[in-house]
Coordinates of C-alpha atoms in Angstrom, one line a residue:
M152 CA -20.1 -33.2 70.1
P153 CA -21.7 -36.7 70.7
N154 CA -21.8 -38.1 74.2
E155 CA -19.3 -40.7 75.4
T156 CA -19.2 -43.5 72.9
N157 CA -17.5 -46.7 73.5
S158 CA -18.1 -48.5 70.4
K159 CA -18.6 -47.8 66.5
D160 CA -22.0 -48.8 66.3
E161 CA -23.0 -46.1 69.0
F162 CA -21.3 -43.4 67.2
I163 CA -23.2 -44.3 63.9
N164 CA -26.4 -44.1 65.7
W165 CA -25.5 -40.9 67.0
V166 CA -25.0 -39.6 63.3
I167 CA -28.2 -41.2 62.0
N168 CA -30.2 -39.2 64.6
I169 CA -29.0 -35.7 63.8
K170 CA -31.4 -33.7 62.6
A171 CA -31.7 -33.2 58.7
L172 CA -32.4 -29.4 58.9
Q173 CA -30.1 -27.6 61.0
T174 CA -30.1 -24.0 61.9
P175 CA -27.5 -21.5 60.7
N176 CA -25.8 -21.5 64.3
W177 CA -24.5 -24.9 62.8
I178 CA -22.2 -23.2 60.3
G179 CA -21.4 -20.3 62.3
L180 CA -23.9 -17.8 60.6
P181 CA -26.7 -15.5 62.1
N182 CA -30.0 -17.2 62.7
N183 CA -31.7 -14.8 60.2
A184 CA -29.1 -16.0 57.3
E185 CA -31.6 -17.9 55.4
K186 CA -34.3 -15.1 55.5
V187 CA -31.8 -12.6 54.1
L188 CA -30.6 -15.1 51.2
L189 CA -34.4 -15.7 50.3
A190 CA -35.1 -12.1 50.4
E191 CA -32.1 -11.2 48.1
R192 CA -33.3 -13.8 45.7
G193 CA -36.7 -12.7 45.6
Q194 CA -35.6 -9.0 44.8
E195 CA -33.4 -10.1 42.0
F196 CA -36.3 -12.2 40.7
I197 CA -38.7 -9.1 40.8
R198 CA -35.7 -7.0 39.0
K199 CA -35.6 -9.4 36.0
M200 CA -39.3 -9.6 35.7
I201 CA -39.7 -5.7 35.8
K202 CA -37.1 -5.5 33.1
M203 CA -39.2 -8.1 30.8
S204 CA -42.4 -6.2 31.4
N205 CA -41.5 -2.5 31.0
D206 CA -44.4 -0.5 30.0
E207 CA -42.3 1.7 28.1
L208 CA -40.6 -1.0 26.0
A209 CA -43.4 -3.3 25.4
Y210 CA -47.1 -2.5 25.8
E211 CA -50.3 -4.0 25.1
A212 CA -52.5 -2.9 22.3
D213 CA -55.4 -2.8 24.6
D214 CA -53.9 -0.1 26.7
L215 CA -53.8 2.3 23.7
E216 CA -57.7 2.0 23.8
G217 CA -57.4 3.6 27.3
N218 CA -55.5 6.7 25.8
K219 CA -51.9 5.3 26.6
Q220 CA -49.9 6.6 23.7
A221 CA -46.6 4.8 22.7
P222 CA -43.2 6.4 23.5
T223 CA -42.3 9.3 20.9
W224 CA -39.0 7.5 20.0
M225 CA -40.7 4.2 19.7
V226 CA -43.2 5.8 16.9
Q227 CA -40.5 7.4 15.0
F228 CA -38.3 4.2 15.0
S229 CA -41.1 2.1 13.7
A230 CA -41.5 4.7 10.6
Q231 CA -37.8 4.5 10.1
C232 CA -38.0 0.5 10.1
K233 CA -40.9 0.8 7.7
S234 CA -38.9 2.8 5.4
W235 CA -35.9 0.6 5.4
L236 CA -37.8 -2.5 4.8
D237 CA -39.5 -0.8 1.8
A238 CA -36.0 0.3 0.5
L239 CA -34.5 -3.3 0.8
P240 CA -35.4 -5.9 -1.7
Q241 CA -37.0 -9.1 -0.5
Q242 CA -34.2 -11.6 -1.3
L243 CA -31.4 -11.9 -3.9
Q244 CA -31.2 -14.5 -6.4
H245 CA -28.3 -16.8 -6.3
L246 CA -26.1 -17.7 -9.1
R247 CA -26.7 -20.8 -11.0
R248 CA -23.6 -23.1 -11.1
T249 CA -22.4 -25.3 -14.4
K250 CA -19.7 -27.3 -15.4
E251 CA -18.3 -24.1 -17.4
N252 CA -18.9 -21.3 -15.2
V253 CA -17.6 -23.0 -11.8
C254 CA -13.9 -22.9 -13.4
D255 CA -14.5 -18.9 -13.8
P256 CA -12.4 -17.0 -11.1
L257 CA -14.9 -14.1 -11.7
F258 CA -17.8 -16.2 -11.4
R259 CA -16.7 -17.7 -7.9
F260 CA -16.1 -14.2 -7.1
F261 CA -19.5 -13.0 -7.6
E262 CA -21.1 -16.0 -6.3
R263 CA -19.3 -15.3 -3.0
E264 CA -20.6 -11.7 -2.9
I265 CA -24.1 -12.4 -3.7
N266 CA -24.4 -15.1 -1.3
L267 CA -22.8 -12.8 1.7
G268 CA -25.4 -10.1 0.6
A269 CA -28.2 -12.6 0.2
R270 CA -27.3 -13.9 4.0
L271 CA -26.8 -10.4 5.3
L272 CA -29.9 -9.3 3.8
S273 CA -32.1 -12.0 5.1
D274 CA -30.6 -11.1 8.8
I275 CA -31.4 -7.3 8.5
R276 CA -34.9 -7.9 7.4
R277 CA -35.6 -10.3 10.0
D278 CA -34.1 -7.9 12.8
L279 CA -36.1 -5.1 11.2
N280 CA -39.1 -7.1 11.3
E281 CA -38.7 -8.1 14.7
L282 CA -38.0 -4.4 16.0
L283 CA -41.1 -3.5 14.1
S284 CA -43.3 -6.2 16.0
I285 CA -41.8 -4.7 19.3
C286 CA -42.8 -1.0 18.2
C287 CA -46.3 -2.3 17.5
G288 CA -46.6 -4.3 20.8
D289 CA -46.8 -7.8 19.2
Q290 CA -43.8 -8.9 20.7
K291 CA -41.8 -8.8 23.9
Q292 CA -38.0 -7.7 23.8
N293 CA -35.3 -10.2 24.4
N294 CA -31.3 -9.5 24.7
H295 CA -30.9 -9.4 20.9
S296 CA -33.6 -6.8 20.6
R297 CA -32.3 -4.7 23.4
Q298 CA -28.8 -4.8 21.7
L299 CA -30.4 -3.6 18.2
I300 CA -32.3 -0.9 20.0
A301 CA -29.3 0.4 22.1
A302 CA -27.4 0.5 18.9
L303 CA -29.8 2.1 16.4
V304 CA -31.7 4.5 18.7
K305 CA -29.3 5.5 21.4
R306 CA -25.9 5.3 19.7
K307 CA -27.2 5.8 16.1
R308 CA -24.6 3.1 15.0
V309 CA -24.7 0.0 13.0
P310 CA -25.4 -3.2 15.1
A311 CA -22.3 -5.4 15.4
N312 CA -24.0 -8.3 13.6
W313 CA -24.5 -6.1 10.6
L314 CA -20.9 -5.4 9.9
Q315 CA -20.0 -7.9 7.8
F316 CA -17.7 -5.6 5.5
S317 CA -15.3 -2.8 6.0
V318 CA -16.7 0.9 6.7
P319 CA -15.7 3.9 8.6
K320 CA -15.8 3.9 12.4
D321 CA -17.6 7.2 12.5
V322 CA -20.5 6.2 10.0
T323 CA -24.0 6.3 11.1
A324 CA -26.9 3.9 10.9
H325 CA -28.7 6.0 8.2
E326 CA -25.4 6.3 6.2
W327 CA -24.5 2.8 6.3
M328 CA -28.2 1.8 5.3
R329 CA -28.3 3.9 2.5
D330 CA -24.9 2.5 1.3
F331 CA -25.9 -1.2 2.0
V332 CA -29.2 -0.5 -0.2
Q333 CA -27.0 0.8 -3.1
R334 CA -24.7 -2.5 -2.8
I335 CA -27.7 -4.9 -3.0
E336 CA -29.2 -3.1 -5.8
Q337 CA -25.9 -3.7 -7.8
L338 CA -25.6 -7.3 -6.5
K339 CA -29.4 -8.0 -7.8
R340 CA -28.3 -6.4 -11.0
L341 CA -25.4 -8.8 -11.2
S342 CA -27.3 -11.7 -10.0
L343 CA -29.5 -11.5 -13.2
S344 CA -26.8 -10.8 -15.6
K345 CA -26.1 -13.6 -18.3
N346 CA -22.5 -12.5 -18.9
L347 CA -20.6 -11.3 -15.8
T348 CA -17.4 -10.3 -17.7
Y349 CA -18.9 -7.3 -19.4
E350 CA -21.1 -5.9 -16.6
E351 CA -20.1 -2.5 -15.3
V352 CA -18.9 -2.6 -11.5
W353 CA -19.1 -0.1 -8.7
L354 CA -16.0 -1.2 -7.1
G355 CA -16.5 0.6 -3.7
G356 CA -19.7 -1.3 -3.6
L357 CA -18.3 -4.6 -3.2
F358 CA -17.8 -6.4 0.0
V359 CA -14.2 -7.4 -0.8
P360 CA -13.1 -5.0 -3.7
E361 CA -9.5 -6.6 -3.6
A362 CA -10.8 -9.9 -4.3
Y363 CA -12.4 -8.6 -7.3
I364 CA -9.1 -7.1 -8.8
T365 CA -7.5 -10.7 -8.0
A366 CA -10.3 -12.5 -9.9
T367 CA -10.0 -10.3 -12.9
R368 CA -6.1 -11.1 -13.0
Q369 CA -6.6 -14.7 -12.6
L370 CA -9.3 -14.7 -15.5
I371 CA -7.1 -12.7 -17.9
S372 CA -4.2 -15.2 -17.2
Q373 CA -6.3 -18.3 -17.2
T374 CA -7.7 -17.3 -20.5
N375 CA -4.5 -16.0 -22.2
G376 CA -2.0 -18.3 -20.6
W377 CA -0.2 -15.4 -19.0
S378 CA 1.8 -15.2 -16.1
L379 CA 0.6 -13.2 -12.9
E380 CA 4.0 -11.8 -12.6
Q381 CA 4.0 -10.5 -16.3
M382 CA 0.6 -8.8 -16.0
Y383 CA 0.1 -5.0 -14.9
M384 CA -3.0 -3.0 -14.4
H385 CA -3.6 0.3 -16.4
V386 CA -6.4 2.7 -15.5
T387 CA -7.8 4.6 -18.4
K388 CA -11.0 6.7 -19.0
K389 CA -12.9 5.3 -22.0
K390 CA -16.3 4.5 -23.1
K391 CA -17.9 1.1 -23.0
G392 CA -17.7 0.2 -26.5
Q393 CA -14.0 1.0 -26.6
L394 CA -13.1 -2.0 -24.4
N395 CA -11.2 -5.0 -25.4
A396 CA -11.4 -8.3 -24.4
T397 CA -8.7 -7.7 -21.3
A398 CA -10.6 -4.8 -20.0
F399 CA -13.1 -4.4 -17.4
T400 CA -15.5 -1.4 -16.8
L401 CA -15.3 0.1 -13.4
T402 CA -17.8 2.9 -12.4
D403 CA -18.0 5.8 -9.6
L404 CA -14.1 6.0 -9.2
R405 CA -12.9 9.1 -7.7
A406 CA -9.2 10.5 -8.2
I407 CA -7.8 11.8 -5.1
G408 CA -4.5 13.8 -5.1
C409 CA -3.8 13.5 -8.8
V410 CA -5.1 15.7 -12.0
L411 CA -6.8 14.3 -15.1
C412 CA -4.7 14.9 -18.3
E413 CA -5.7 15.8 -21.8
S414 CA -5.1 12.1 -23.0
D415 CA -7.8 10.8 -20.4
K416 CA -5.1 9.3 -18.0
I417 CA -4.2 10.5 -14.2
K418 CA -1.0 11.7 -13.1
L419 CA 0.3 12.9 -9.9
K420 CA 2.1 16.1 -9.0
D421 CA 5.8 16.2 -10.2
E422 CA 8.6 16.8 -8.1
V423 CA 9.3 20.3 -9.4
H424 CA 5.8 21.6 -8.0
I425 CA 7.3 19.9 -4.2
F426 CA 10.6 21.7 -4.9
R427 CA 9.0 24.9 -6.0
F428 CA 7.2 24.8 -2.9
N429 CA 10.3 24.7 -0.5
T430 CA 12.4 27.5 -2.5
G431 CA 12.5 29.5 0.8
N432 CA 15.0 26.9 2.0
W433 CA 17.1 26.7 -1.2
H434 CA 20.3 27.6 0.7
L435 CA 20.0 24.6 3.1
A436 CA 19.2 22.3 0.1
F437 CA 22.3 23.7 -1.9
V438 CA 24.6 22.9 1.0
G439 CA 23.3 19.6 1.5
L440 CA 23.7 18.9 -2.1
I441 CA 27.2 19.9 -2.4
G442 CA 27.9 17.6 0.6
C443 CA 26.2 14.7 -1.4
S444 CA 28.1 15.2 -4.3
I445 CA 31.5 15.1 -2.2
S446 CA 30.5 11.9 -0.6
G447 CA 29.3 10.5 -3.8
L448 CA 32.6 11.3 -5.4
A449 CA 34.4 9.4 -2.7
V450 CA 32.9 5.9 -4.2
P451 CA 34.8 5.9 -7.6
F452 CA 38.0 7.4 -5.7
F453 CA 37.8 4.3 -3.2
A454 CA 37.8 2.1 -6.3
L455 CA 40.8 3.6 -7.6
V456 CA 42.6 3.7 -4.5
Y457 CA 41.6 -0.2 -3.5
A458 CA 42.8 -1.3 -7.3
Q459 CA 46.1 0.5 -6.8
I460 CA 46.8 -2.0 -3.8
F461 CA 47.1 -4.9 -6.0
S462 CA 50.3 -3.3 -8.0
V463 CA 51.8 -2.3 -4.9
F464 CA 52.3 -5.9 -3.8
S465 CA 54.4 -6.7 -7.1
E466 CA 56.8 -3.9 -6.4
P467 CA 60.4 -4.3 -4.9
L468 CA 60.6 -4.4 -1.0
D469 CA 62.4 -1.2 -0.6
Q470 CA 59.6 0.6 -2.6
L471 CA 56.9 -1.4 -1.5
Q472 CA 57.0 -0.1 2.2
S473 CA 56.8 3.5 1.3
D474 CA 53.9 2.8 -1.6
A475 CA 52.2 0.7 1.0
L476 CA 52.4 3.6 3.7
F477 CA 51.2 6.1 1.0
W478 CA 48.1 4.1 -0.5
A479 CA 46.9 3.3 3.2
A480 CA 46.9 7.2 3.9
M481 CA 45.0 7.4 0.7
F482 CA 42.3 5.3 2.3
L483 CA 42.3 7.6 5.4
L484 CA 41.7 10.4 2.8
V485 CA 39.0 8.6 1.2
G486 CA 37.4 8.2 4.6
F487 CA 37.9 11.7 5.5
L488 CA 36.3 13.0 2.2
N489 CA 33.1 10.6 2.8
A490 CA 32.8 12.1 6.2
F491 CA 33.4 15.6 5.0
G492 CA 30.8 15.4 2.3
F493 CA 28.3 13.4 5.0
F494 CA 28.7 16.1 7.6
I495 CA 28.0 19.1 5.0
S496 CA 24.9 17.3 3.9
V497 CA 23.6 15.9 7.0
F498 CA 25.3 18.3 9.4
V499 CA 27.4 21.4 9.4
P500 CA 30.1 22.6 6.9
P501 CA 33.1 20.5 8.0
L502 CA 35.7 23.3 8.0
L503 CA 33.4 24.4 11.3
L504 CA 33.1 20.8 12.6
F505 CA 36.0 20.6 15.1
L506 CA 35.0 24.2 16.2
L507 CA 31.5 23.2 16.9
L508 CA 32.6 20.1 18.7
L509 CA 34.4 22.4 21.1
I510 CA 32.0 25.1 21.4
L511 CA 28.4 23.8 20.7
P512 CA 26.9 20.6 21.9
F513 CA 25.0 19.8 18.6
W514 CA 25.2 20.9 14.9
A515 CA 22.4 21.7 12.6
N516 CA 20.9 19.0 10.0
M517 CA 21.0 20.7 6.6
L518 CA 18.6 18.5 4.7
G519 CA 16.9 17.9 7.8
R520 CA 16.2 21.5 8.5
S521 CA 15.0 22.0 5.0
G522 CA 12.5 19.0 5.3
E523 CA 11.1 20.2 8.8
A524 CA 10.5 23.7 7.3
L525 CA 8.8 22.3 4.4
T526 CA 6.6 20.1 6.7
K527 CA 5.9 23.3 8.9
K528 CA 5.0 25.2 5.7
L529 CA 2.9 22.5 4.2
R530 CA 1.0 22.1 7.5
T531 CA 0.5 25.9 7.8
E532 CA -0.6 26.6 4.4
A533 CA -3.2 23.6 4.5
F534 CA -4.6 24.9 8.0
R535 CA -4.8 28.3 6.4
N536 CA -7.0 27.1 3.5
L537 CA -9.2 25.0 5.9
M538 CA -10.0 27.9 8.0
R539 CA -11.4 29.6 5.0
Q540 CA -13.7 27.0 3.8
D541 CA -17.5 27.0 4.4
I542 CA -19.2 24.3 6.5
A543 CA -20.3 22.4 3.5
F544 CA -16.6 21.5 2.9
F545 CA -16.3 19.8 6.2
D546 CA -19.8 17.7 5.5
D547 CA -18.1 15.9 2.8
E548 CA -17.0 12.5 3.4
R549 CA -13.5 13.3 1.6
H550 CA -12.9 16.0 4.1
S551 CA -13.9 13.9 7.4
T552 CA -11.9 14.5 10.7
G553 CA -9.9 11.4 10.4
K554 CA -8.7 11.9 6.5
L555 CA -7.8 15.7 7.5
C556 CA -5.8 14.4 10.7
T557 CA -4.0 11.9 8.3
R558 CA -2.9 14.4 6.0
F559 CA -1.3 16.6 9.0
A560 CA 0.3 13.5 10.6
T561 CA 1.3 11.2 8.2
D562 CA 1.1 12.6 4.5
T563 CA 3.2 15.8 5.6
P564 CA 6.4 13.8 6.8
N565 CA 6.0 11.6 3.8
V566 CA 6.6 14.6 1.5
R567 CA 9.4 15.7 3.9
S568 CA 11.5 12.6 2.9
K569 CA 11.4 14.1 -0.7
C570 CA 13.9 16.6 0.5
R571 CA 15.7 14.5 3.1
E572 CA 16.4 10.6 2.4
S573 CA 16.1 11.0 -1.5
G574 CA 18.4 14.0 -1.4
I575 CA 21.0 12.2 0.6
G576 CA 20.6 9.2 -1.8
G577 CA 20.7 11.0 -5.1
G578 CA 23.9 13.1 -4.2
R579 CA 25.8 10.0 -3.0
K580 CA 24.7 7.5 -5.7
H581 CA 25.2 10.0 -8.7
P582 CA 29.0 11.1 -8.7
N583 CA 29.7 13.2 -11.4
G584 CA 33.1 11.3 -12.3
A585 CA 31.7 8.0 -12.9
R586 CA 28.6 8.5 -14.9
S587 CA 30.0 6.3 -17.7
E588 CA 30.6 3.5 -15.3
Q589 CA 27.1 3.7 -14.0
A590 CA 25.7 3.6 -17.2
A591 CA 27.6 0.5 -18.3
V592 CA 26.8 -1.6 -15.1
L593 CA 23.1 -0.1 -14.7
P594 CA 21.1 -2.6 -17.0
P595 CA 22.4 -5.8 -15.2
Q596 CA 21.8 -4.3 -11.9
I597 CA 18.2 -3.4 -13.1
R598 CA 17.7 -6.7 -14.4
L599 CA 19.0 -8.7 -11.3
S600 CA 17.4 -6.5 -8.8
F601 CA 14.0 -6.2 -10.3
V602 CA 13.5 -9.6 -12.3
C603 CA 15.5 -12.1 -10.3
S604 CA 14.8 -11.3 -6.7
P605 CA 10.8 -11.0 -7.0
S606 CA 10.5 -14.0 -9.4
C607 CA 12.4 -16.3 -7.0
Q608 CA 9.9 -15.2 -4.3
Y609 CA 6.7 -15.8 -6.4
A610 CA 7.8 -18.2 -9.1
P611 CA 4.5 -20.5 -9.4
S612 CA 6.2 -23.3 -11.8
A613 CA 9.3 -25.4 -11.9
H614 CA 10.6 -24.4 -15.2
L615 CA 10.3 -20.7 -14.3
R616 CA 12.6 -21.3 -11.1
V617 CA 15.1 -22.8 -13.4
R618 CA 15.0 -19.9 -15.8
V619 CA 15.3 -17.4 -12.6
H620 CA 18.2 -19.2 -11.0
L621 CA 19.9 -19.1 -14.5
L622 CA 19.6 -15.5 -14.7
S623 CA 21.2 -15.1 -11.2
I624 CA 24.5 -16.5 -12.8
V625 CA 24.7 -13.2 -15.2
D626 CA 26.2 -11.4 -12.5
L627 CA 29.2 -14.0 -12.3
L628 CA 29.3 -14.1 -16.2
H629 CA 29.8 -10.2 -16.1
V630 CA 33.0 -10.7 -14.0
R631 CA 34.4 -13.6 -16.2
F632 CA 33.9 -11.5 -19.3
A633 CA 35.6 -8.4 -17.8
F634 CA 38.6 -10.1 -16.7
W635 CA 38.8 -12.1 -19.8
V636 CA 38.8 -8.8 -22.1
G637 CA 41.1 -7.4 -19.4
S638 CA 43.6 -10.1 -20.0
L639 CA 43.3 -9.7 -23.8
F640 CA 44.4 -6.1 -23.5
V641 CA 47.2 -6.8 -21.4
L642 CA 48.7 -9.7 -23.4
N643 CA 48.6 -7.1 -26.2
G644 CA 50.3 -4.4 -24.4
I645 CA 47.4 -2.1 -24.8
I646 CA 47.1 -1.4 -20.9
R647 CA 48.7 -2.4 -17.7
P648 CA 47.2 -5.0 -15.2
A649 CA 46.7 -2.0 -12.7
S650 CA 44.5 -0.4 -15.2
V651 CA 42.3 -3.4 -15.5
F652 CA 41.7 -3.5 -11.8
R653 CA 41.1 0.3 -11.7
V654 CA 38.5 0.0 -14.3
F655 CA 36.6 -3.0 -12.9
F656 CA 36.7 -2.0 -9.5
A657 CA 35.4 1.4 -10.4
I658 CA 32.5 0.0 -12.6
A659 CA 31.5 -2.5 -9.9
F660 CA 31.5 -0.2 -6.7
C661 CA 29.8 2.4 -8.8
G662 CA 27.3 0.0 -10.1
Q663 CA 26.5 -1.5 -6.6
S664 CA 26.0 2.1 -5.4
V665 CA 23.4 2.8 -8.2
G666 CA 21.7 -0.3 -7.5
Q667 CA 21.1 0.7 -4.0
I668 CA 19.0 3.6 -5.4
S669 CA 16.3 1.3 -5.8
S670 CA 15.7 1.2 -1.8
F671 CA 14.6 5.1 -2.1
I672 CA 11.8 4.5 -4.7
P673 CA 9.1 3.5 -2.3
D674 CA 10.0 7.2 -0.3
V675 CA 9.7 8.7 -3.6
V676 CA 6.4 7.5 -4.5
K677 CA 4.9 8.0 -1.1
A678 CA 6.3 11.5 -1.2
R679 CA 4.5 11.9 -4.6
L680 CA 1.1 10.7 -3.4
A681 CA 1.2 12.6 0.0
G682 CA 2.6 16.0 -2.0
S683 CA -0.4 15.6 -4.2
L684 CA -3.0 15.1 -1.6
L685 CA -1.6 17.8 0.3
F686 CA -1.5 20.3 -2.5
H687 CA -5.1 19.3 -3.5
L688 CA -5.9 20.4 0.1
I689 CA -4.0 23.7 -0.1
E690 CA -5.3 24.5 -3.6
Y691 CA -8.7 23.7 -2.6
P692 CA -11.0 26.6 -3.7
S693 CA -13.4 28.3 -1.3
L694 CA -17.1 29.7 -2.2
I695 CA -16.5 32.3 0.5
D696 CA -13.1 33.4 1.3
S697 CA -13.2 34.8 4.5
L698 CA -9.5 35.3 4.8
S699 CA -9.3 37.8 1.4
D700 CA -8.1 41.1 1.6
R701 CA -9.6 42.1 -1.3
G702 CA -13.0 44.4 -1.1
N703 CA -13.8 47.6 1.2
D704 CA -12.8 47.2 4.6
Q705 CA -15.1 49.1 6.8
K706 CA -14.6 49.7 10.3
F707 CA -17.7 49.3 12.6
A708 CA -18.4 49.1 16.3
G709 CA -21.5 47.5 18.1
H710 CA -24.0 49.8 19.5
I711 CA -27.5 48.2 20.4
Q712 CA -30.6 49.7 21.7
F713 CA -33.8 47.8 22.9
H714 CA -37.2 49.8 23.2
S715 CA -40.1 48.1 25.0
V716 CA -38.9 44.4 25.2
S717 CA -41.3 41.8 26.2
F718 CA -40.7 38.1 26.6
T719 CA -42.7 35.0 28.0
Y720 CA -42.0 31.3 27.7
P721 CA -44.4 29.6 25.5
S722 CA -45.1 27.0 28.3
R723 CA -45.7 29.6 30.8
P724 CA -47.3 32.6 29.0
D725 CA -48.8 33.9 32.0
I726 CA -45.3 34.5 33.7
S727 CA -43.4 37.6 32.0
V728 CA -39.5 37.3 32.0
L729 CA -39.1 40.7 30.2
N730 CA -41.8 43.4 31.0
R731 CA -41.5 46.3 28.3
M732 CA -37.8 46.6 29.3
S733 CA -35.4 49.2 27.5
F734 CA -31.8 49.4 27.6
E735 CA -28.7 50.4 25.7
V736 CA -25.5 48.6 25.2
K737 CA -22.3 50.6 23.8
A738 CA -19.4 49.3 22.1
G739 CA -16.9 47.5 25.0
Q740 CA -19.8 47.3 27.5
T741 CA -21.1 44.0 29.2
V742 CA -24.7 43.9 30.3
A743 CA -26.1 41.6 33.2
F744 CA -29.5 40.9 33.8
S745 CA -30.4 39.9 37.5
Y746 CA -33.6 38.9 39.1
K747 CA -34.7 37.5 42.2
L748 CA -35.9 33.8 42.4
F749 CA -37.2 32.9 45.7
L750 CA -34.4 33.8 48.0
H751 CA -31.5 33.7 45.3
Y752 CA -30.4 36.2 42.6
L753 CA -29.6 35.0 39.0
F754 CA -27.6 36.7 36.9
L755 CA -27.6 36.4 32.9
F756 CA -24.7 38.1 31.0

């Protein structure tokens, strides 16, 4: 603190006379604080210098003359870099733009692919040349090269800056480079092509294969003036000379989960094959089907009861009260029938329902149990077939660990839906007593569900939107036409007004139920595809069937004898580990070798 000061000027002079450098005590630190700080900074600087001048990672050429060899991994990695550089072309030729081809969707797609391939090829060659210079001692390492070495040498994985397209997570650097060379060769061939439309394309060798499908659809739509919503893609196996103007050639495609029929088309496993595989649980499926049928019959019966209500309100008052109570009870009966069928199909037989509610805390799920049994059988049979496969089976990329786990975890439950959700929907939506009504209303339902709704979402032009909304009026026109025809029948005395309501509501309700079947179509498609993949795995033949019962089953027992066995390590030939040792091991015995090393006893079983 300053001395006694009587004025402001004296205080300012005292501040000016304070020394510029103060000891650490001034801020409450020890006296050696500055020395510790400087020592820590010096050690950190030395550590960074050592990392930059590591003899193992970067060495001088003069040291080689002094009999100092490069590390083994560096010699091997330099040879690998040279082989990769020799396999890769120097560069890719870019496509030339003109006024004609710039409007071609297929040309724009290949231009993006070739530009991406050329840029990635340039980066990879630059990185490989840099790594080769480091291995030869011509260049020091930096942070980027250290990341490359850590990925390629230590982890055997692809560097992050090379991953410009989708690849499996478990792919190694050698596999990725071999695949990349094939992709670049295809792009090199396409860059020299004069007509990209008729070139054969390896779809899996493109960086963005989905964009190729979109570009071909846009090209055909642009050439022929067709709408994209009206186009469908068909896959056929033909020769190159048999293609028409609306076809493109794809090579190296592999069909998984389907078979090739005689007409050169692929097809999935049918539903009969799936249900035949689940014949052991037919009793559960049969009981569930009965419940589905009863629940489905409740739909037309409800329509009849609902239509009868209109005629009840036209009756005299003395008769109206009794009939209203009767038809109200019919509504309860319809609900009971619906629950009756539902509990049979999904739970237990309804005759035992109330008894089970009093005795058991839960009831069995019929179709659910059938689906669970199918899931268990599929997984068991698939796993059994995996156990008898040879090692080469698992080396195939189609049978990798991730894909096999997907078969067991995802595809198997999808097949189960074939015997569960689709079974309930099929029984409930197809009542036997209303087939004619369903057939009458099914075409407009299909037309409205599969034409109007998707087109409203994807209609690209104004006139198409107008056409779609005009089609949406068809449903109301059907109602108007039905009541107009019914009124003619009533005026001519052919039928009564109540009969018109019965027929109309029966057709309307049953048609609505049939229209709901479309919600199960995605589950059925997934079940067929998943079933085909699983049956392919179950029926895959084995070159060596280790689980087969055929052949001679010879019983044998182990009985080993050793006579005068001698053993030494190659690095220490003067030290004998086993010196003319003889012993005998019979079946069921365990042998332990013990020897003394310094003051310890070591045992080898």
